[in-house]
């Protein structure tokens, strides 16, 4: 620019006002962000990038409270359990749309974010996988990191498959904005089997190179060999299940067995404390938290109104009824000793560890959901926050955390993605389906029932295969309550059209002359489930973005 | 049209000193406070209350009569007979000069669409926030006041509506400095000489920042003559324009029962409150256990105060002129015992000096302190609390203890300093050194330039302290305290400092000369600016005591401490020029061009070119037009040009990776990196092509008219591909933070419309001066291209429709009978009392395909104003109506068990007992109700048209000899009201708002009384 130079010179000479006429005046180097090339040039930065892949982005309000979400849903205000028959979210907040069978591609409630979140993470993993060769670091480390990335990517597919069925497999493709994003090939959904095979294969490969355990050089919170194998076992169990019909029970049993044979994990003695700290030997893979990087403060968001809690996720009678008596008999068994007017006496110890019920001891007091006058009922303070079901959540609650003003203090419980009890249950189920209720099935289940703090009697010997199936299903329902299993289990077993069409029951407790009267009630009307709801709908915006080339799930 | 009325009586002796006496009038009025001085001498005086003056002079002296509201007038002394001087008001003057980009121009020869408002008009009805003074005054300016919170009570100003899906902010130029830090809003209105608004291609001289229009704010300068001291005081009383009326306790209790009934019909109608309890709410017989709390009344004052002081002195000799001022603004919040406060202190020193006859310099210094203080709970949360809080809950127990309110948020406590204070004091300094030099040898050639330094210091200190709220334990009778605020029962502190600097320099070579009937005015210039922003902050938790709110006194643990910081730089460099030519002020032509470079864009894409041309024809200057007597002045004009908009995020031309530290390993937060922005290596300007055709006319002597047709084509609009990129590509944008996709130059919007202004100004024989004018703007925009999903349905697309429309289901009624349910397609589980949503596509089911785009968005298509200005003897009156129409606003209150209801909904709700209710049945949570947020529908969209009595002001200027004796040359007392009356169909909230939940600090109605003294 000649003229600019002349004028610039003139300016300098005439007024001396111009502070700078430097040629690179317009070229500013940012100080608050770095280039991708810098990330690839430095092995520490590259590892910093990989670490964040255990999380993905927030895609909805009230998601990722505290820190960005990881896999699945995890600890949020509305738990995933509140779109199943385990609990209801007291104040709706986009959960009832699913409970009441109104879920549609345009209305996915809290369940609409897994699609986008997973694919974003897959692309990010692919960037790292495609470029890791150029990063200056040892081959040994590269091998481990490659395995870690493939684990994360497979976990994203796990999230996609169990919600949407057969999805689009990306391989190592890393789309960019300059690609043709309307290319029909981009939207071809693979079959469930193809997806499972791909993800399981990735996990097999990842397991080969991942460390056996977390230690000082592979800190707690990173995936291990056991994590990869356990996730694979879960996927293969799903694949063998009736809804998927894309694998064999034997393969599922073998996969679970492979985790058991690692001999790295054991059943924790204390069922209640297991969920409060990240260090249990039962935990296979988890998300850990810290002050300034927390999740939802569970105690205030789920606590009873009499304690200034907000009664968020309130357990349903449907789940309460699944807990056996402490004598090992289901309450439906006339010999169980169950008294509907004294319903909480002598139940499975896990009931007391998971659910707050009328009369339950809690924080130097007892729960009072009775009317008139109960402090945790509508007659208590903040009555808009009272439970509709007659129960409050106990599991995960850490009594060391304050209910009032917990911000910056609470929200540190680990979210357990996989624990050993699940592996045993996976094994038992697969083995029972593959070969029948042999001793190893009993052994697996009884290990869980015999947990020191639980001590449920062993299963009655001599169960038929289908009796064993029922027992295992009940055991899963109880043992894994609120842990994001039930929603998927009832679907893969194809019993959701029964269980999810059962009304959402709660309990009404009234007191008169010191005597409690328990009456079942409907806690949330119009609960409904339609066949199409076996899979989630792909969000409407996504179908439209694909110009209707992406096939929607059946029925939507 | 300028008339000189020199009444010279006879001729007398020469060169002999004597006293000239006389009176100054304007029309029939005597004008007090006119500066009378002798040219090139220091002698000067002021006219008194009767407009009379007396001054010592010698024949041959030139008397100069000046006053800010009138045209300057001169009179050459010939003898000492009394003289009569008649002044012309400024607005009528053809010689009036208006500020344009990089210069001034005679209004008569303007070729662009430029509206001007004088500072004197702004202070007639003073606002603490100047942006609120512009509404309704002239066509083309759309100013919407969205909040009344002290410190954040400005209006959003757009010129001719929305023209881009990107940033629509107007460029503010203060005393020649584009984008001066501190902007318009917080200027002292008393310091403002004029504001010019460039609405068309005349703004092209501001190149890459001009596309949304430019406002040129000029502050006052000194005047030769005796110093004029001006003191101004204003006391205001403000109250909300309107607040929604909420349901009372008895109604709300009944609603709670209904909600439970809908959740579990088998349980009947009294699942929550028994009939006896309802009765207690109704009759108030047990006000502690069954209260009826009006949370607005409990939390808000009926009225709060604000005041403004301003003191200035203005004067100078022929060589040095000065304008010095100080000012102060105090505004209080609306809260009872509230912590909210806004205090402002400002000064200005504008000094100009003629160093030699060729060299002039000027130094403009101004600064202000803006002290904002708020409770630690923000206004949005407080008003959310007020509207949510249940009427069935006490605000305070009879012994005075505050209750837990709603989830321990008790608005009556949140508004106070009980939970600590959030202070945001900030300082702004603006300094401009200007110089001009008339180059000898070539007549009309001059050089000028400036160096300006802007700086702002923004400090924030938010100390959150614990306090107690109480719950009455009904069994023990004790008041159980709950500690809220702070964290973990202990105080927390957040402190931050953000400093922004902008250094701008400019140099221009000017040429202005007459060649016979040819007038030429031209310049070329160079300008550059650099903006730097630096921010750092720290937080501490777990303070052992609230007594020591300092970073050094916080908790000792490593996890109690956190720090942050960032900085950025931004540069611009420009070459610009203008050539204006006219022939006999009849044929007017102007060419402008600017070449702009910006660091926002990558090398090679940094420079843009923005030319414009405009022309005018003053028909009345044609000799052949003279016979048309009824048209006094007629000008036709037009302009066309290319303007730019570079208001986008920086560094989008490469993949951005940033540190985001959230993932925890083994209890320790890890350093983590995320990809936060994908690259757009081709990012460049947004371009506006603006066309403007206008007509200005004065006819039948007293009528004036302006009519403009305008058109704009925006292209290369920087916008993100949010909808067309399928998520499975992995390119997915997070909610609530910067999108991953970069801005791309893909958007296109056309807009256009008309502006009209018609006025009548007249002075009756009795001395009543008045001016009535009305203006209207019709501005419509249409999206030509916006990123949309390939499969979007034609009737849901934004393309081809105006911006900011809503996508909603049509609510066509309420299901009142089973027959209704049978007749209309409905949602699964639809109940009586639900809204009937229209099956728009006739597929017998209600799906997202039934949503339809609304006709209007929340920026009005039509705005209008009507003003009346009158004066009689000492009285002056100003009335301004402002209105808008073709505008919609969607508001869904946060009601249900989550919060209280507007009484309009509560009282008119459908229920089994009120099957004719005009509102749908109540639900657990409106935001996820089938009748609310789950199926957003037109029931909640309001026609936000309104007509507002924006401003009424009545003043009286006292003329009295007593005042004269006290050296007071003029005293004006006045009263005025802002937002006095509103006519609208919107029921529950102020129609000017833009909050979709209705939860915001409401707009204010302000009553002012004040006084203006001149010495």
Short mmCIF file of N, CA and C in Angstrom, two decimals, chain A residues 4 7 11 14 17-18 20-22 25-27 30-31 33-36 48 52-54 58-60 62 68 90-92 96-97 102 106-107 116 119-120 123 127 170 177 220-221 288 291-293 308 310 378 383-385 388 404-405 407-409 522 525-526 540 542 544-545 547, chain B residues 263-264 271-273 390 407-408 447 451 482 484-485 487-488 507 526 528-530 541 567 571-573 575 599 603 606 654 656-657 660 662-666 671-675 721 723 727-730 732-735 742 790-791 796 828 831 847-849 897-898 924-925 928 934-935:
data_model
loop_
_atom_site.label_atom_id
_atom_site.label_comp_id
_atom_site.label_asym_id
_atom_site.label_seq_id
_atom_site.Cartn_x
_atom_site.Cartn_y
_atom_site.Cartn_z
N UNK A 4 -0.84 4.32 1.65
CA UNK A 4 -0.90 4.23 3.11
C UNK A 4 0.46 4.59 3.70
N UNK A 7 0.84 8.41 3.54
CA UNK A 7 0.03 9.07 4.55
C UNK A 7 0.56 8.79 5.95
N UNK A 11 1.77 11.44 8.51
CA UNK A 11 1.19 11.51 9.85
C UNK A 11 2.27 11.62 10.90
N UNK A 14 4.01 15.08 10.62
CA UNK A 14 3.20 16.26 10.88
C UNK A 14 2.78 16.37 12.33
N UNK A 17 1.75 11.96 16.21
CA UNK A 17 0.67 11.40 17.03
C UNK A 17 0.56 9.89 16.90
N UNK A 18 1.10 9.41 15.83
CA UNK A 18 0.86 8.00 15.55
C UNK A 18 1.79 7.15 16.42
N UNK A 20 2.15 3.92 16.34
CA UNK A 20 2.78 2.79 15.70
C UNK A 20 2.38 2.71 14.24
N UNK A 21 3.34 2.57 13.39
CA UNK A 21 3.04 2.35 11.98
C UNK A 21 3.61 1.02 11.54
N UNK A 22 3.81 0.17 12.49
CA UNK A 22 4.46 -1.08 12.19
C UNK A 22 3.63 -1.87 11.18
N UNK A 25 1.10 -4.35 12.51
CA UNK A 25 0.16 -3.75 13.47
C UNK A 25 -1.13 -4.56 13.57
N UNK A 26 -1.57 -5.10 12.44
CA UNK A 26 -2.86 -5.80 12.42
C UNK A 26 -2.74 -7.28 12.78
N UNK A 27 -1.52 -7.75 12.94
CA UNK A 27 -1.37 -9.17 13.23
C UNK A 27 -1.20 -9.39 14.72
N UNK A 30 -2.96 -14.28 19.72
CA UNK A 30 -3.82 -14.46 20.90
C UNK A 30 -3.03 -15.05 22.07
N UNK A 31 -3.45 -14.70 23.26
CA UNK A 31 -2.76 -15.20 24.44
C UNK A 31 -3.63 -16.13 25.27
N UNK A 33 -5.50 -18.78 23.91
CA UNK A 33 -5.85 -20.03 23.22
C UNK A 33 -4.62 -20.47 22.44
N UNK A 34 -4.61 -21.74 22.11
CA UNK A 34 -3.43 -22.25 21.41
C UNK A 34 -3.85 -22.96 20.14
N UNK A 35 -2.87 -23.16 19.29
CA UNK A 35 -3.10 -23.81 18.01
C UNK A 35 -3.11 -25.32 18.17
N UNK A 36 -3.84 -25.99 17.27
CA UNK A 36 -3.83 -27.44 17.27
C UNK A 36 -2.42 -27.99 17.09
N UNK A 48 -3.07 -33.60 28.00
CA UNK A 48 -4.11 -32.74 28.58
C UNK A 48 -5.37 -32.79 27.72
N UNK A 52 -9.42 -34.67 28.82
CA UNK A 52 -10.75 -34.06 28.74
C UNK A 52 -11.74 -34.86 27.91
N UNK A 53 -11.25 -35.86 27.20
CA UNK A 53 -12.18 -36.66 26.39
C UNK A 53 -13.07 -37.55 27.26
N UNK A 54 -12.72 -37.72 28.52
CA UNK A 54 -13.61 -38.44 29.44
C UNK A 54 -14.88 -37.65 29.70
N UNK A 58 -21.98 -29.89 27.38
CA UNK A 58 -23.35 -29.71 27.84
C UNK A 58 -24.22 -29.41 26.63
N UNK A 59 -25.37 -30.05 26.55
CA UNK A 59 -26.24 -29.78 25.41
C UNK A 59 -27.63 -29.35 25.85
N UNK A 60 -27.82 -29.21 27.14
CA UNK A 60 -29.15 -28.90 27.64
C UNK A 60 -28.98 -28.13 28.94
N UNK A 62 -29.55 -27.50 32.76
CA UNK A 62 -29.60 -28.45 33.87
C UNK A 62 -28.93 -29.76 33.51
N UNK A 68 -18.77 -30.58 33.26
CA UNK A 68 -19.34 -31.14 32.04
C UNK A 68 -19.68 -32.62 32.23
N UNK A 90 -39.69 -35.16 41.11
CA UNK A 90 -40.82 -34.56 41.79
C UNK A 90 -41.42 -33.37 41.05
N UNK A 91 -40.54 -32.62 40.40
CA UNK A 91 -40.96 -31.35 39.83
C UNK A 91 -40.91 -31.39 38.30
N UNK A 92 -41.11 -32.64 37.75
CA UNK A 92 -41.18 -32.81 36.30
C UNK A 92 -39.84 -32.50 35.62
N UNK A 96 -41.24 -36.06 32.88
CA UNK A 96 -42.56 -36.66 32.76
C UNK A 96 -42.94 -36.92 31.31
N UNK A 97 -42.35 -36.17 30.40
CA UNK A 97 -42.65 -36.39 28.98
C UNK A 97 -42.31 -37.83 28.61
N UNK A 102 -44.94 -39.52 26.14
CA UNK A 102 -45.05 -38.49 25.11
C UNK A 102 -43.72 -38.21 24.42
N UNK A 106 -39.16 -34.50 18.64
CA UNK A 106 -39.05 -33.09 18.97
C UNK A 106 -39.11 -32.87 20.48
N UNK A 107 -39.43 -33.91 21.21
CA UNK A 107 -39.59 -33.78 22.65
C UNK A 107 -38.93 -34.96 23.33
N UNK A 116 -25.75 -36.20 20.21
CA UNK A 116 -24.77 -35.19 19.84
C UNK A 116 -23.51 -35.26 20.69
N UNK A 119 -21.26 -38.24 19.54
CA UNK A 119 -20.57 -38.06 18.26
C UNK A 119 -19.51 -36.98 18.34
N UNK A 120 -19.74 -35.96 19.15
CA UNK A 120 -18.70 -34.94 19.27
C UNK A 120 -17.44 -35.56 19.88
N UNK A 123 -15.52 -37.73 17.39
CA UNK A 123 -14.69 -36.93 16.48
C UNK A 123 -13.42 -36.45 17.18
N UNK A 127 -9.51 -37.25 16.15
CA UNK A 127 -8.44 -36.27 15.91
C UNK A 127 -7.16 -36.73 16.60
N UNK A 170 -18.37 -44.36 12.54
CA UNK A 170 -17.51 -43.34 11.96
C UNK A 170 -16.13 -43.86 11.61
N UNK A 177 -15.69 -28.87 8.44
CA UNK A 177 -16.77 -28.05 7.88
C UNK A 177 -16.72 -27.97 6.37
N UNK A 220 -6.35 -42.67 39.28
CA UNK A 220 -7.75 -43.10 39.43
C UNK A 220 -8.67 -42.15 38.66
N UNK A 221 -9.49 -42.74 37.80
CA UNK A 221 -10.35 -41.94 36.94
C UNK A 221 -10.05 -42.23 35.48
N UNK A 288 -14.53 -39.35 39.03
CA UNK A 288 -14.28 -38.78 40.35
C UNK A 288 -14.39 -37.26 40.28
N UNK A 291 -13.70 -30.57 44.87
CA UNK A 291 -14.21 -29.22 45.11
C UNK A 291 -13.79 -28.39 43.89
N UNK A 292 -14.68 -27.55 43.39
CA UNK A 292 -14.47 -26.76 42.15
C UNK A 292 -14.64 -27.59 40.90
N UNK A 293 -14.86 -28.87 41.04
CA UNK A 293 -15.17 -29.70 39.87
C UNK A 293 -16.12 -30.78 40.36
N UNK A 308 -35.22 -29.29 54.58
CA UNK A 308 -34.91 -28.26 53.59
C UNK A 308 -34.42 -28.80 52.26
N UNK A 310 -35.08 -30.72 48.44
CA UNK A 310 -36.00 -30.43 47.34
C UNK A 310 -36.68 -31.67 46.78
N UNK A 378 -46.65 -32.95 53.12
CA UNK A 378 -47.16 -31.66 52.68
C UNK A 378 -47.48 -30.75 53.88
N UNK A 383 -43.81 -26.99 51.53
CA UNK A 383 -44.59 -28.18 51.19
C UNK A 383 -44.65 -28.47 49.70
N UNK A 384 -44.26 -27.48 48.88
CA UNK A 384 -44.20 -27.77 47.44
C UNK A 384 -43.08 -28.75 47.12
N UNK A 385 -42.16 -28.92 48.08
CA UNK A 385 -41.04 -29.83 47.88
C UNK A 385 -41.25 -31.18 48.54
N UNK A 388 -44.08 -36.95 46.24
CA UNK A 388 -45.36 -37.43 45.75
C UNK A 388 -45.49 -38.93 45.94
N UNK A 404 -28.27 -27.65 53.82
CA UNK A 404 -28.34 -26.21 53.58
C UNK A 404 -27.00 -25.72 53.04
N UNK A 405 -27.10 -24.91 52.00
CA UNK A 405 -25.91 -24.20 51.55
C UNK A 405 -24.73 -25.15 51.26
N UNK A 407 -23.18 -25.67 48.46
CA UNK A 407 -22.41 -25.30 47.27
C UNK A 407 -20.94 -25.18 47.63
N UNK A 408 -20.13 -25.66 46.81
CA UNK A 408 -18.67 -25.66 47.02
C UNK A 408 -18.23 -26.66 48.08
N UNK A 409 -19.15 -27.47 48.56
CA UNK A 409 -18.77 -28.46 49.57
C UNK A 409 -19.18 -29.86 49.10
N UNK A 522 -51.51 -43.67 43.23
CA UNK A 522 -50.79 -43.34 41.99
C UNK A 522 -50.07 -42.03 42.26
N UNK A 525 -49.95 -39.63 37.40
CA UNK A 525 -50.96 -40.23 36.52
C UNK A 525 -50.43 -40.38 35.10
N UNK A 526 -51.13 -41.22 34.36
CA UNK A 526 -50.91 -41.33 32.91
C UNK A 526 -49.53 -41.85 32.52
N UNK A 540 -35.25 -34.61 16.26
CA UNK A 540 -35.85 -34.14 15.01
C UNK A 540 -34.89 -33.24 14.24
N UNK A 542 -31.80 -33.39 14.05
CA UNK A 542 -30.77 -34.17 13.38
C UNK A 542 -31.30 -34.79 12.08
N UNK A 544 -33.64 -33.57 10.33
CA UNK A 544 -33.80 -32.47 9.37
C UNK A 544 -32.45 -32.04 8.81
N UNK A 545 -31.43 -32.03 9.68
CA UNK A 545 -30.11 -31.63 9.20
C UNK A 545 -29.61 -32.60 8.14
N UNK A 547 -31.37 -33.87 5.97
CA UNK A 547 -32.35 -33.80 4.89
C UNK A 547 -33.12 -35.12 4.78
N UNK B 263 -52.37 -34.82 38.82
CA UNK B 263 -51.34 -35.85 38.92
C UNK B 263 -51.93 -37.18 39.40
N UNK B 264 -53.00 -37.10 40.14
CA UNK B 264 -53.59 -38.31 40.71
C UNK B 264 -55.08 -38.08 40.90
N UNK B 271 -56.23 -33.02 48.02
CA UNK B 271 -55.05 -33.80 48.39
C UNK B 271 -54.02 -32.95 49.12
N UNK B 272 -54.04 -31.69 48.87
CA UNK B 272 -53.01 -30.84 49.48
C UNK B 272 -53.56 -30.03 50.64
N UNK B 273 -54.64 -29.37 50.40
CA UNK B 273 -55.26 -28.57 51.46
C UNK B 273 -56.71 -29.00 51.62
N UNK B 390 -44.35 -18.22 47.16
CA UNK B 390 -45.74 -18.60 47.34
C UNK B 390 -46.46 -17.63 48.27
N UNK B 407 -37.21 -22.13 49.06
CA UNK B 407 -35.94 -22.86 49.07
C UNK B 407 -34.82 -22.05 49.69
N UNK B 408 -35.08 -21.46 50.82
CA UNK B 408 -34.10 -20.64 51.55
C UNK B 408 -33.76 -19.33 50.85
N UNK B 447 -4.46 20.91 7.88
CA UNK B 447 -4.14 19.60 8.39
C UNK B 447 -4.74 19.51 9.78
N UNK B 451 -5.09 12.69 18.89
CA UNK B 451 -4.63 11.49 19.56
C UNK B 451 -5.55 11.32 20.76
N UNK B 482 -31.62 -21.51 59.62
CA UNK B 482 -30.90 -22.12 58.51
C UNK B 482 -29.92 -21.07 58.01
N UNK B 484 -27.85 -19.43 55.25
CA UNK B 484 -27.76 -19.34 53.78
C UNK B 484 -26.73 -18.28 53.43
N UNK B 485 -26.40 -18.19 52.19
CA UNK B 485 -25.40 -17.21 51.74
C UNK B 485 -24.00 -17.73 51.98
N UNK B 487 -20.74 -19.82 51.52
CA UNK B 487 -20.62 -21.20 51.12
C UNK B 487 -20.21 -21.99 52.34
N UNK B 488 -20.88 -23.09 52.55
CA UNK B 488 -20.55 -23.93 53.69
C UNK B 488 -20.67 -23.15 54.99
N UNK B 507 -5.17 11.50 11.48
CA UNK B 507 -4.63 12.70 10.84
C UNK B 507 -5.35 12.88 9.52
N UNK B 526 -5.98 9.36 7.74
CA UNK B 526 -5.46 8.07 8.19
C UNK B 526 -5.83 7.93 9.66
N UNK B 528 -5.76 5.03 13.08
CA UNK B 528 -5.51 3.69 13.60
C UNK B 528 -5.89 3.64 15.07
N UNK B 529 -6.22 2.45 15.52
CA UNK B 529 -6.55 2.33 16.94
C UNK B 529 -6.17 0.95 17.44
N UNK B 530 -5.85 0.93 18.70
CA UNK B 530 -5.50 -0.33 19.32
C UNK B 530 -6.25 -0.44 20.64
N UNK B 541 -12.53 -18.92 49.46
CA UNK B 541 -13.66 -19.50 50.17
C UNK B 541 -13.29 -19.63 51.64
N UNK B 567 -6.32 -11.79 28.65
CA UNK B 567 -6.14 -10.50 28.00
C UNK B 567 -6.31 -10.66 26.50
N UNK B 571 -6.58 -4.48 16.92
CA UNK B 571 -6.11 -3.28 16.21
C UNK B 571 -6.92 -3.03 14.95
N UNK B 572 -6.93 -1.75 14.57
CA UNK B 572 -7.57 -1.34 13.33
C UNK B 572 -6.70 -0.29 12.68
N UNK B 573 -6.75 -0.23 11.38
CA UNK B 573 -5.99 0.77 10.66
C UNK B 573 -6.82 1.15 9.44
N UNK B 575 -7.67 4.09 6.05
CA UNK B 575 -7.41 5.24 5.20
C UNK B 575 -8.77 5.70 4.71
N UNK B 599 -7.64 -6.51 12.78
CA UNK B 599 -6.91 -7.68 13.25
C UNK B 599 -7.82 -8.86 13.53
N UNK B 603 -4.43 -12.65 7.95
CA UNK B 603 -3.62 -11.92 6.98
C UNK B 603 -4.14 -12.23 5.59
N UNK B 606 -7.65 -9.01 5.76
CA UNK B 606 -7.84 -7.97 6.77
C UNK B 606 -8.42 -6.68 6.23
N UNK B 654 -8.34 -19.87 12.90
CA UNK B 654 -7.62 -21.12 13.12
C UNK B 654 -8.35 -21.93 14.18
N UNK B 656 -9.10 -23.25 17.48
CA UNK B 656 -8.74 -22.77 18.82
C UNK B 656 -8.77 -23.91 19.83
N UNK B 657 -7.70 -24.08 20.52
CA UNK B 657 -7.67 -25.03 21.64
C UNK B 657 -7.49 -24.24 22.92
N UNK B 660 -9.41 -26.08 29.63
CA UNK B 660 -10.67 -26.21 30.36
C UNK B 660 -10.41 -27.26 31.43
N UNK B 662 -11.42 -29.39 34.27
CA UNK B 662 -12.58 -29.90 35.00
C UNK B 662 -12.44 -31.37 35.38
N UNK B 663 -11.68 -32.11 34.61
CA UNK B 663 -11.66 -33.54 34.88
C UNK B 663 -10.76 -33.81 36.07
N UNK B 664 -11.22 -34.73 36.89
CA UNK B 664 -10.53 -35.00 38.14
C UNK B 664 -9.92 -36.39 38.11
N UNK B 665 -8.68 -36.47 38.46
CA UNK B 665 -8.04 -37.77 38.63
C UNK B 665 -7.57 -37.87 40.07
N UNK B 666 -7.97 -38.93 40.71
CA UNK B 666 -7.50 -39.18 42.06
C UNK B 666 -7.71 -37.97 42.98
N UNK B 671 -5.15 -30.53 34.38
CA UNK B 671 -5.05 -29.61 33.26
C UNK B 671 -5.68 -30.31 32.07
N UNK B 672 -6.62 -29.63 31.43
CA UNK B 672 -7.30 -30.26 30.31
C UNK B 672 -7.42 -29.29 29.15
N UNK B 673 -7.44 -29.83 27.95
CA UNK B 673 -7.55 -28.99 26.76
C UNK B 673 -8.73 -29.44 25.93
N UNK B 674 -9.51 -28.46 25.47
CA UNK B 674 -10.63 -28.75 24.57
C UNK B 674 -10.46 -27.98 23.28
N UNK B 675 -10.97 -28.55 22.22
CA UNK B 675 -11.13 -27.79 20.98
C UNK B 675 -12.34 -26.90 21.18
N UNK B 721 -23.03 -21.97 11.19
CA UNK B 721 -23.84 -23.08 10.67
C UNK B 721 -24.24 -23.93 11.86
N UNK B 723 -27.59 -25.22 12.25
CA UNK B 723 -28.70 -26.15 11.98
C UNK B 723 -28.39 -27.14 10.88
N UNK B 727 -25.24 -33.51 13.71
CA UNK B 727 -24.43 -33.75 14.91
C UNK B 727 -23.53 -34.96 14.74
N UNK B 728 -23.93 -35.91 13.90
CA UNK B 728 -23.08 -37.10 13.82
C UNK B 728 -21.77 -36.81 13.12
N UNK B 729 -21.64 -35.61 12.52
CA UNK B 729 -20.33 -35.21 12.01
C UNK B 729 -19.37 -34.97 13.16
N UNK B 730 -19.91 -34.89 14.37
CA UNK B 730 -19.06 -34.61 15.53
C UNK B 730 -18.86 -33.12 15.75
N UNK B 732 -20.48 -30.33 16.96
CA UNK B 732 -21.66 -30.13 17.78
C UNK B 732 -21.40 -28.94 18.70
N UNK B 733 -22.34 -28.02 18.75
CA UNK B 733 -22.16 -26.83 19.58
C UNK B 733 -22.71 -27.05 20.98
N UNK B 734 -21.98 -26.63 21.98
CA UNK B 734 -22.48 -26.76 23.35
C UNK B 734 -23.60 -25.76 23.60
N UNK B 735 -24.39 -26.01 24.61
CA UNK B 735 -25.42 -25.05 25.00
C UNK B 735 -24.78 -24.06 25.97
N UNK B 742 -17.28 -21.86 13.62
CA UNK B 742 -16.90 -20.45 13.53
C UNK B 742 -17.96 -19.65 12.80
N UNK B 790 -31.38 -28.88 6.13
CA UNK B 790 -31.81 -29.16 4.77
C UNK B 790 -33.25 -29.63 4.74
N UNK B 791 -33.64 -30.36 5.77
CA UNK B 791 -34.98 -30.92 5.77
C UNK B 791 -36.01 -30.07 6.49
N UNK B 796 -41.85 -23.63 8.22
CA UNK B 796 -41.15 -23.38 9.48
C UNK B 796 -39.81 -22.71 9.25
N UNK B 828 -51.12 -37.29 23.04
CA UNK B 828 -51.48 -38.43 23.89
C UNK B 828 -51.67 -37.95 25.33
N UNK B 831 -56.05 -33.64 28.19
CA UNK B 831 -57.14 -33.61 29.16
C UNK B 831 -58.02 -32.40 28.90
N UNK B 847 -47.69 -32.89 16.15
CA UNK B 847 -46.25 -33.10 16.21
C UNK B 847 -45.56 -31.77 15.97
N UNK B 848 -44.23 -31.82 16.00
CA UNK B 848 -43.49 -30.59 15.79
C UNK B 848 -43.76 -30.00 14.42
N UNK B 849 -44.26 -30.82 13.51
CA UNK B 849 -44.57 -30.31 12.17
C UNK B 849 -45.75 -29.34 12.19
N UNK B 897 -46.14 -25.81 40.75
CA UNK B 897 -45.66 -25.98 42.11
C UNK B 897 -44.30 -25.31 42.23
N UNK B 898 -43.73 -24.94 41.09
CA UNK B 898 -42.43 -24.26 41.09
C UNK B 898 -42.57 -22.78 41.46
N UNK B 924 -47.98 -28.82 36.87
CA UNK B 924 -46.85 -28.91 37.80
C UNK B 924 -45.81 -27.81 37.55
N UNK B 925 -45.50 -27.62 36.32
CA UNK B 925 -44.41 -26.72 35.98
C UNK B 925 -44.67 -26.20 34.58
N UNK B 928 -42.47 -27.19 31.56
CA UNK B 928 -42.52 -28.50 30.91
C UNK B 928 -43.97 -29.00 30.78
N UNK B 934 -43.47 -27.32 26.98
CA UNK B 934 -43.25 -28.52 26.21
C UNK B 934 -43.77 -28.36 24.79
N UNK B 935 -44.84 -27.61 24.64
CA UNK B 935 -45.37 -27.31 23.31
C UNK B 935 -45.57 -25.81 23.22
#
